[in-house]
Amino acid sequence: QVHLVESGGGLVQAGVSLRLSCAASGRTIINYAMGWFRQAPRKEREPIASINWSGSSTYYADSVKGRFAISRDNAKNMMYLQMNSLQPEDTAVYYCAARRFTGLSPKTSDYDYWGQGTQVTVSS
């Protein structure tokens, strides 16, 4: 069992940056691919970034490509999401997730463990 806790969300103005963190416990994440997802009000949860077990391969949704960067530190059992040039449309609850495979996936249904989420609100 992997327990995930997100942190780093908040209320910010458009154009600024935030870094989200995801702390894992229970097991080492070295054998798990991981991902970041978000869910805005009245919308489905959507994948925004994922990373394979080593960090050598990443995926980004078109909506965040070039602005967001996913990374991980297996030694610390941590994953991060650097978010730059935030826009009001980035407002959502952000979730981290882990899947019991080493290869990344952009599919929500491929993930086995989820955090509780952290709110990111971007004002214009």
Short mmCIF file of N, CA and C in Angstrom, two decimals:
data_model
loop_
_atom_site.label_atom_id
_atom_site.label_comp_id
_atom_site.label_asym_id
_atom_site.label_seq_id
_atom_site.Cartn_x
_atom_site.Cartn_y
_atom_site.Cartn_z
N GLN A 1 0.84 -1.19 0.00
CA GLN A 1 0.00 0.00 0.00
C GLN A 1 0.88 1.24 0.00
N VAL A 2 0.54 2.19 -0.86
CA VAL A 2 1.26 3.46 -0.94
C VAL A 2 0.32 4.56 -0.51
N HIS A 3 0.77 5.36 0.44
CA HIS A 3 -0.01 6.50 0.90
C HIS A 3 0.60 7.77 0.33
N LEU A 4 -0.24 8.61 -0.30
CA LEU A 4 0.24 9.80 -0.98
C LEU A 4 -0.38 11.05 -0.37
N VAL A 5 0.43 12.07 -0.16
CA VAL A 5 -0.05 13.34 0.38
C VAL A 5 0.50 14.48 -0.45
N GLU A 6 -0.41 15.28 -1.01
CA GLU A 6 -0.01 16.44 -1.80
C GLU A 6 0.11 17.67 -0.90
N SER A 7 0.96 18.59 -1.33
CA SER A 7 1.07 19.88 -0.65
C SER A 7 1.55 20.92 -1.65
N GLY A 8 1.42 22.19 -1.26
CA GLY A 8 1.94 23.27 -2.09
C GLY A 8 0.90 24.07 -2.84
N GLY A 9 -0.36 23.67 -2.75
CA GLY A 9 -1.40 24.43 -3.43
C GLY A 9 -1.66 25.76 -2.74
N GLY A 10 -2.51 26.56 -3.36
CA GLY A 10 -2.86 27.84 -2.76
C GLY A 10 -3.58 28.74 -3.74
N LEU A 11 -3.78 29.98 -3.29
CA LEU A 11 -4.42 31.01 -4.10
C LEU A 11 -3.34 31.95 -4.62
N VAL A 12 -3.23 32.05 -5.94
CA VAL A 12 -2.20 32.88 -6.55
C VAL A 12 -2.80 33.70 -7.68
N GLN A 13 -2.05 34.70 -8.11
CA GLN A 13 -2.46 35.51 -9.24
C GLN A 13 -1.92 34.90 -10.54
N ALA A 14 -2.58 35.21 -11.61
CA ALA A 14 -2.15 34.72 -12.92
C ALA A 14 -0.73 35.17 -13.21
N GLY A 15 0.01 34.25 -13.80
CA GLY A 15 1.38 34.55 -14.21
C GLY A 15 2.45 34.07 -13.26
N VAL A 16 2.06 33.73 -12.03
CA VAL A 16 3.08 33.31 -11.06
C VAL A 16 3.30 31.81 -11.14
N SER A 17 4.23 31.33 -10.31
CA SER A 17 4.58 29.91 -10.29
C SER A 17 4.24 29.30 -8.95
N LEU A 18 4.00 28.00 -8.97
CA LEU A 18 3.82 27.20 -7.77
C LEU A 18 4.52 25.87 -7.98
N ARG A 19 4.97 25.27 -6.88
CA ARG A 19 5.49 23.93 -6.96
C ARG A 19 4.69 23.03 -6.02
N LEU A 20 4.09 22.01 -6.60
CA LEU A 20 3.38 21.02 -5.81
C LEU A 20 4.33 19.88 -5.46
N SER A 21 4.12 19.33 -4.27
CA SER A 21 4.89 18.18 -3.83
C SER A 21 3.94 17.03 -3.52
N CYS A 22 4.44 15.83 -3.71
CA CYS A 22 3.69 14.63 -3.38
C CYS A 22 4.62 13.74 -2.57
N ALA A 23 4.26 13.54 -1.31
CA ALA A 23 5.06 12.70 -0.41
C ALA A 23 4.44 11.32 -0.33
N ALA A 24 5.26 10.31 -0.59
CA ALA A 24 4.80 8.93 -0.55
C ALA A 24 5.31 8.24 0.70
N SER A 25 4.49 7.36 1.24
CA SER A 25 4.91 6.57 2.39
C SER A 25 4.29 5.18 2.27
N GLY A 26 4.79 4.27 3.08
CA GLY A 26 4.28 2.91 3.05
C GLY A 26 5.17 1.97 2.25
N ARG A 27 5.59 2.43 1.09
CA ARG A 27 6.51 1.65 0.24
C ARG A 27 7.38 2.62 -0.52
N THR A 28 8.53 2.17 -0.94
CA THR A 28 9.35 2.98 -1.83
C THR A 28 8.67 3.09 -3.18
N ILE A 29 8.76 4.26 -3.79
CA ILE A 29 8.08 4.49 -5.07
C ILE A 29 8.94 4.13 -6.26
N ILE A 30 10.10 3.54 -6.01
CA ILE A 30 11.03 3.32 -7.11
C ILE A 30 10.45 2.39 -8.17
N ASN A 31 9.53 1.53 -7.81
CA ASN A 31 8.94 0.61 -8.79
C ASN A 31 7.61 1.09 -9.34
N TYR A 32 7.27 2.35 -9.06
CA TYR A 32 5.98 2.88 -9.45
C TYR A 32 6.14 4.05 -10.41
N ALA A 33 5.42 4.01 -11.51
CA ALA A 33 5.25 5.22 -12.29
C ALA A 33 4.26 6.12 -11.54
N MET A 34 4.36 7.42 -11.78
CA MET A 34 3.51 8.34 -11.04
C MET A 34 2.96 9.42 -11.96
N GLY A 35 1.94 10.09 -11.47
CA GLY A 35 1.34 11.11 -12.31
C GLY A 35 0.65 12.18 -11.50
N TRP A 36 0.39 13.27 -12.16
CA TRP A 36 -0.40 14.39 -11.62
C TRP A 36 -1.68 14.51 -12.45
N PHE A 37 -2.77 14.72 -11.75
CA PHE A 37 -4.07 14.90 -12.37
C PHE A 37 -4.73 16.12 -11.75
N ARG A 38 -5.74 16.63 -12.40
CA ARG A 38 -6.49 17.73 -11.81
C ARG A 38 -7.96 17.61 -12.15
N GLN A 39 -8.77 18.19 -11.28
CA GLN A 39 -10.21 18.18 -11.49
C GLN A 39 -10.78 19.54 -11.14
N ALA A 40 -11.32 20.19 -12.15
CA ALA A 40 -11.97 21.48 -11.97
C ALA A 40 -13.44 21.24 -11.65
N PRO A 41 -14.10 22.23 -11.05
CA PRO A 41 -15.53 22.07 -10.74
C PRO A 41 -16.35 21.69 -11.97
N ARG A 42 -17.19 20.68 -11.79
CA ARG A 42 -18.11 20.22 -12.84
C ARG A 42 -17.39 19.62 -14.05
N LYS A 43 -16.15 19.25 -13.84
CA LYS A 43 -15.41 18.60 -14.93
C LYS A 43 -14.84 17.27 -14.46
N GLU A 44 -14.51 16.42 -15.40
CA GLU A 44 -13.89 15.15 -15.07
C GLU A 44 -12.42 15.35 -14.69
N ARG A 45 -11.92 14.39 -13.92
CA ARG A 45 -10.51 14.42 -13.57
C ARG A 45 -9.69 14.17 -14.85
N GLU A 46 -8.67 14.99 -15.05
CA GLU A 46 -7.88 14.87 -16.26
C GLU A 46 -6.40 14.69 -15.93
N PRO A 47 -5.70 13.89 -16.74
CA PRO A 47 -4.26 13.74 -16.55
C PRO A 47 -3.54 14.97 -17.07
N ILE A 48 -2.52 15.41 -16.35
CA ILE A 48 -1.74 16.54 -16.83
C ILE A 48 -0.27 16.22 -17.01
N ALA A 49 0.25 15.26 -16.23
CA ALA A 49 1.65 14.88 -16.39
C ALA A 49 1.87 13.52 -15.75
N SER A 50 2.78 12.76 -16.33
CA SER A 50 3.15 11.50 -15.72
C SER A 50 4.63 11.24 -15.96
N ILE A 51 5.19 10.35 -15.14
CA ILE A 51 6.63 10.12 -15.16
C ILE A 51 6.91 8.65 -14.87
N ASN A 52 7.88 8.08 -15.56
CA ASN A 52 8.17 6.67 -15.33
C ASN A 52 9.00 6.52 -14.05
N TRP A 53 9.35 5.28 -13.73
CA TRP A 53 9.96 5.00 -12.43
C TRP A 53 11.27 5.74 -12.22
N SER A 54 12.05 5.94 -13.28
CA SER A 54 13.37 6.54 -13.13
C SER A 54 13.38 8.04 -13.39
N GLY A 55 12.31 8.54 -13.98
CA GLY A 55 12.29 9.94 -14.36
C GLY A 55 12.82 10.21 -15.75
N SER A 56 13.16 9.15 -16.47
CA SER A 56 13.76 9.32 -17.79
C SER A 56 12.73 9.57 -18.88
N SER A 57 11.47 9.33 -18.57
CA SER A 57 10.41 9.51 -19.54
C SER A 57 9.24 10.24 -18.89
N THR A 58 8.72 11.24 -19.61
CA THR A 58 7.61 12.03 -19.09
C THR A 58 6.55 12.24 -20.16
N TYR A 59 5.36 12.54 -19.68
CA TYR A 59 4.24 12.88 -20.56
C TYR A 59 3.59 14.14 -20.02
N TYR A 60 3.13 15.01 -20.94
CA TYR A 60 2.40 16.21 -20.55
C TYR A 60 1.17 16.37 -21.43
N ALA A 61 0.09 16.78 -20.82
CA ALA A 61 -1.08 17.17 -21.58
C ALA A 61 -0.77 18.44 -22.37
N ASP A 62 -1.41 18.58 -23.50
CA ASP A 62 -1.16 19.77 -24.33
C ASP A 62 -1.42 21.07 -23.58
N SER A 63 -2.38 21.04 -22.68
CA SER A 63 -2.77 22.26 -21.96
C SER A 63 -1.68 22.78 -21.03
N VAL A 64 -0.72 21.93 -20.66
CA VAL A 64 0.32 22.36 -19.71
C VAL A 64 1.72 22.24 -20.29
N LYS A 65 1.84 21.69 -21.48
CA LYS A 65 3.15 21.47 -22.08
C LYS A 65 3.90 22.79 -22.23
N GLY A 66 5.13 22.81 -21.79
CA GLY A 66 5.93 24.02 -21.86
C GLY A 66 5.80 24.92 -20.63
N ARG A 67 4.80 24.68 -19.79
CA ARG A 67 4.61 25.49 -18.58
C ARG A 67 4.85 24.69 -17.30
N PHE A 68 4.48 23.43 -17.33
CA PHE A 68 4.60 22.57 -16.15
C PHE A 68 5.75 21.58 -16.34
N ALA A 69 6.35 21.17 -15.24
CA ALA A 69 7.42 20.17 -15.28
C ALA A 69 7.26 19.19 -14.13
N ILE A 70 7.22 17.91 -14.46
CA ILE A 70 7.10 16.86 -13.46
C ILE A 70 8.49 16.31 -13.17
N SER A 71 8.73 15.96 -11.92
CA SER A 71 10.01 15.37 -11.54
C SER A 71 9.79 14.49 -10.31
N ARG A 72 10.80 13.69 -10.01
CA ARG A 72 10.70 12.81 -8.84
C ARG A 72 12.07 12.63 -8.21
N ASP A 73 12.05 12.32 -6.93
CA ASP A 73 13.27 12.02 -6.18
C ASP A 73 12.99 10.71 -5.45
N ASN A 74 13.42 9.63 -6.03
CA ASN A 74 13.12 8.32 -5.44
C ASN A 74 13.79 8.13 -4.08
N ALA A 75 14.93 8.74 -3.90
CA ALA A 75 15.63 8.61 -2.62
C ALA A 75 14.82 9.23 -1.49
N LYS A 76 14.05 10.26 -1.82
CA LYS A 76 13.23 10.94 -0.81
C LYS A 76 11.77 10.49 -0.86
N ASN A 77 11.45 9.60 -1.79
CA ASN A 77 10.06 9.16 -1.96
C ASN A 77 9.13 10.33 -2.26
N MET A 78 9.58 11.21 -3.15
CA MET A 78 8.84 12.42 -3.45
C MET A 78 8.65 12.58 -4.95
N MET A 79 7.57 13.27 -5.30
CA MET A 79 7.33 13.69 -6.68
C MET A 79 6.93 15.16 -6.65
N TYR A 80 7.21 15.87 -7.74
CA TYR A 80 6.96 17.30 -7.77
C TYR A 80 6.29 17.70 -9.08
N LEU A 81 5.61 18.84 -9.02
CA LEU A 81 5.07 19.46 -10.22
C LEU A 81 5.36 20.94 -10.14
N GLN A 82 6.29 21.39 -10.98
CA GLN A 82 6.58 22.81 -11.08
C GLN A 82 5.62 23.42 -12.08
N MET A 83 4.86 24.40 -11.64
CA MET A 83 3.85 25.03 -12.49
C MET A 83 4.21 26.49 -12.69
N ASN A 84 4.48 26.86 -13.92
CA ASN A 84 4.86 28.23 -14.27
C ASN A 84 3.76 28.88 -15.10
N SER A 85 3.76 30.20 -15.11
CA SER A 85 2.79 30.96 -15.91
C SER A 85 1.37 30.47 -15.69
N LEU A 86 1.00 30.38 -14.43
CA LEU A 86 -0.34 29.87 -14.11
C LEU A 86 -1.42 30.79 -14.65
N GLN A 87 -2.50 30.17 -15.09
CA GLN A 87 -3.64 30.89 -15.66
C GLN A 87 -4.92 30.50 -14.91
N PRO A 88 -5.95 31.33 -14.97
CA PRO A 88 -7.20 30.99 -14.27
C PRO A 88 -7.74 29.62 -14.65
N GLU A 89 -7.53 29.19 -15.89
CA GLU A 89 -8.03 27.88 -16.31
C GLU A 89 -7.26 26.72 -15.67
N ASP A 90 -6.18 27.02 -14.96
CA ASP A 90 -5.46 25.98 -14.21
C ASP A 90 -6.09 25.72 -12.84
N THR A 91 -7.07 26.51 -12.48
CA THR A 91 -7.74 26.34 -11.19
C THR A 91 -8.40 24.97 -11.12
N ALA A 92 -8.03 24.21 -10.09
CA ALA A 92 -8.54 22.85 -9.93
C ALA A 92 -7.99 22.27 -8.64
N VAL A 93 -8.51 21.11 -8.27
CA VAL A 93 -7.87 20.29 -7.25
C VAL A 93 -6.86 19.40 -7.96
N TYR A 94 -5.65 19.41 -7.47
CA TYR A 94 -4.57 18.64 -8.09
C TYR A 94 -4.29 17.40 -7.25
N TYR A 95 -4.21 16.27 -7.93
CA TYR A 95 -3.99 14.98 -7.28
C TYR A 95 -2.71 14.33 -7.78
N CYS A 96 -2.00 13.68 -6.87
CA CYS A 96 -0.92 12.82 -7.33
C CYS A 96 -1.38 11.37 -7.23
N ALA A 97 -0.78 10.54 -8.06
CA ALA A 97 -1.19 9.15 -8.13
C ALA A 97 0.00 8.27 -8.47
N ALA A 98 -0.10 7.00 -8.09
CA ALA A 98 0.96 6.03 -8.37
C ALA A 98 0.35 4.77 -8.97
N ARG A 99 1.07 4.18 -9.89
CA ARG A 99 0.59 2.93 -10.50
C ARG A 99 1.64 1.84 -10.29
N ARG A 100 1.15 0.60 -10.17
CA ARG A 100 2.02 -0.52 -9.85
C ARG A 100 2.76 -1.07 -11.06
N PHE A 101 3.24 -0.17 -11.88
CA PHE A 101 4.08 -0.52 -13.02
C PHE A 101 5.13 0.57 -13.16
N THR A 102 6.23 0.22 -13.81
CA THR A 102 7.31 1.19 -13.94
C THR A 102 7.11 2.16 -15.09
N GLY A 103 6.29 1.78 -16.08
CA GLY A 103 6.07 2.64 -17.23
C GLY A 103 4.97 3.65 -16.99
N LEU A 104 5.14 4.84 -17.53
CA LEU A 104 4.17 5.90 -17.30
C LEU A 104 2.88 5.64 -18.08
N SER A 105 1.83 6.30 -17.68
CA SER A 105 0.55 6.23 -18.37
C SER A 105 -0.21 7.53 -18.16
N PRO A 106 -0.88 8.05 -19.19
CA PRO A 106 -1.72 9.23 -19.02
C PRO A 106 -3.16 8.89 -18.64
N LYS A 107 -3.46 7.61 -18.47
CA LYS A 107 -4.84 7.21 -18.23
C LYS A 107 -5.15 7.15 -16.74
N THR A 108 -6.19 7.85 -16.36
CA THR A 108 -6.60 7.88 -14.96
C THR A 108 -6.85 6.47 -14.43
N SER A 109 -7.43 5.63 -15.23
CA SER A 109 -7.82 4.29 -14.79
C SER A 109 -6.61 3.38 -14.56
N ASP A 110 -5.43 3.78 -14.99
CA ASP A 110 -4.24 2.96 -14.82
C ASP A 110 -3.57 3.14 -13.47
N TYR A 111 -4.07 4.05 -12.65
CA TYR A 111 -3.42 4.36 -11.39
C TYR A 111 -4.13 3.69 -10.21
N ASP A 112 -3.31 3.21 -9.28
CA ASP A 112 -3.82 2.40 -8.18
C ASP A 112 -3.95 3.15 -6.86
N TYR A 113 -3.13 4.16 -6.67
CA TYR A 113 -3.12 4.89 -5.41
C TYR A 113 -3.24 6.38 -5.68
N TRP A 114 -4.03 7.03 -4.83
CA TRP A 114 -4.32 8.45 -5.03
C TRP A 114 -4.17 9.22 -3.73
N GLY A 115 -3.73 10.46 -3.85
CA GLY A 115 -3.73 11.35 -2.71
C GLY A 115 -5.08 12.02 -2.55
N GLN A 116 -5.19 12.85 -1.53
CA GLN A 116 -6.46 13.53 -1.22
C GLN A 116 -6.65 14.78 -2.06
N GLY A 117 -5.58 15.29 -2.63
CA GLY A 117 -5.68 16.47 -3.48
C GLY A 117 -5.30 17.76 -2.76
N THR A 118 -4.84 18.72 -3.54
CA THR A 118 -4.54 20.05 -3.02
C THR A 118 -5.14 21.08 -3.98
N GLN A 119 -5.77 22.09 -3.41
CA GLN A 119 -6.47 23.09 -4.23
C GLN A 119 -5.50 24.13 -4.77
N VAL A 120 -5.61 24.39 -6.05
CA VAL A 120 -4.88 25.48 -6.69
C VAL A 120 -5.91 26.42 -7.29
N THR A 121 -5.87 27.67 -6.88
CA THR A 121 -6.79 28.67 -7.40
C THR A 121 -5.98 29.82 -7.98
N VAL A 122 -6.24 30.14 -9.24
CA VAL A 122 -5.51 31.19 -9.93
C VAL A 122 -6.48 32.32 -10.26
N SER A 123 -6.22 33.48 -9.73
CA SER A 123 -7.09 34.63 -9.99
C SER A 123 -6.53 35.46 -11.13
N SER A 124 -7.44 36.11 -11.85
CA SER A 124 -7.01 36.91 -13.01
C SER A 124 -6.71 38.33 -12.60
#
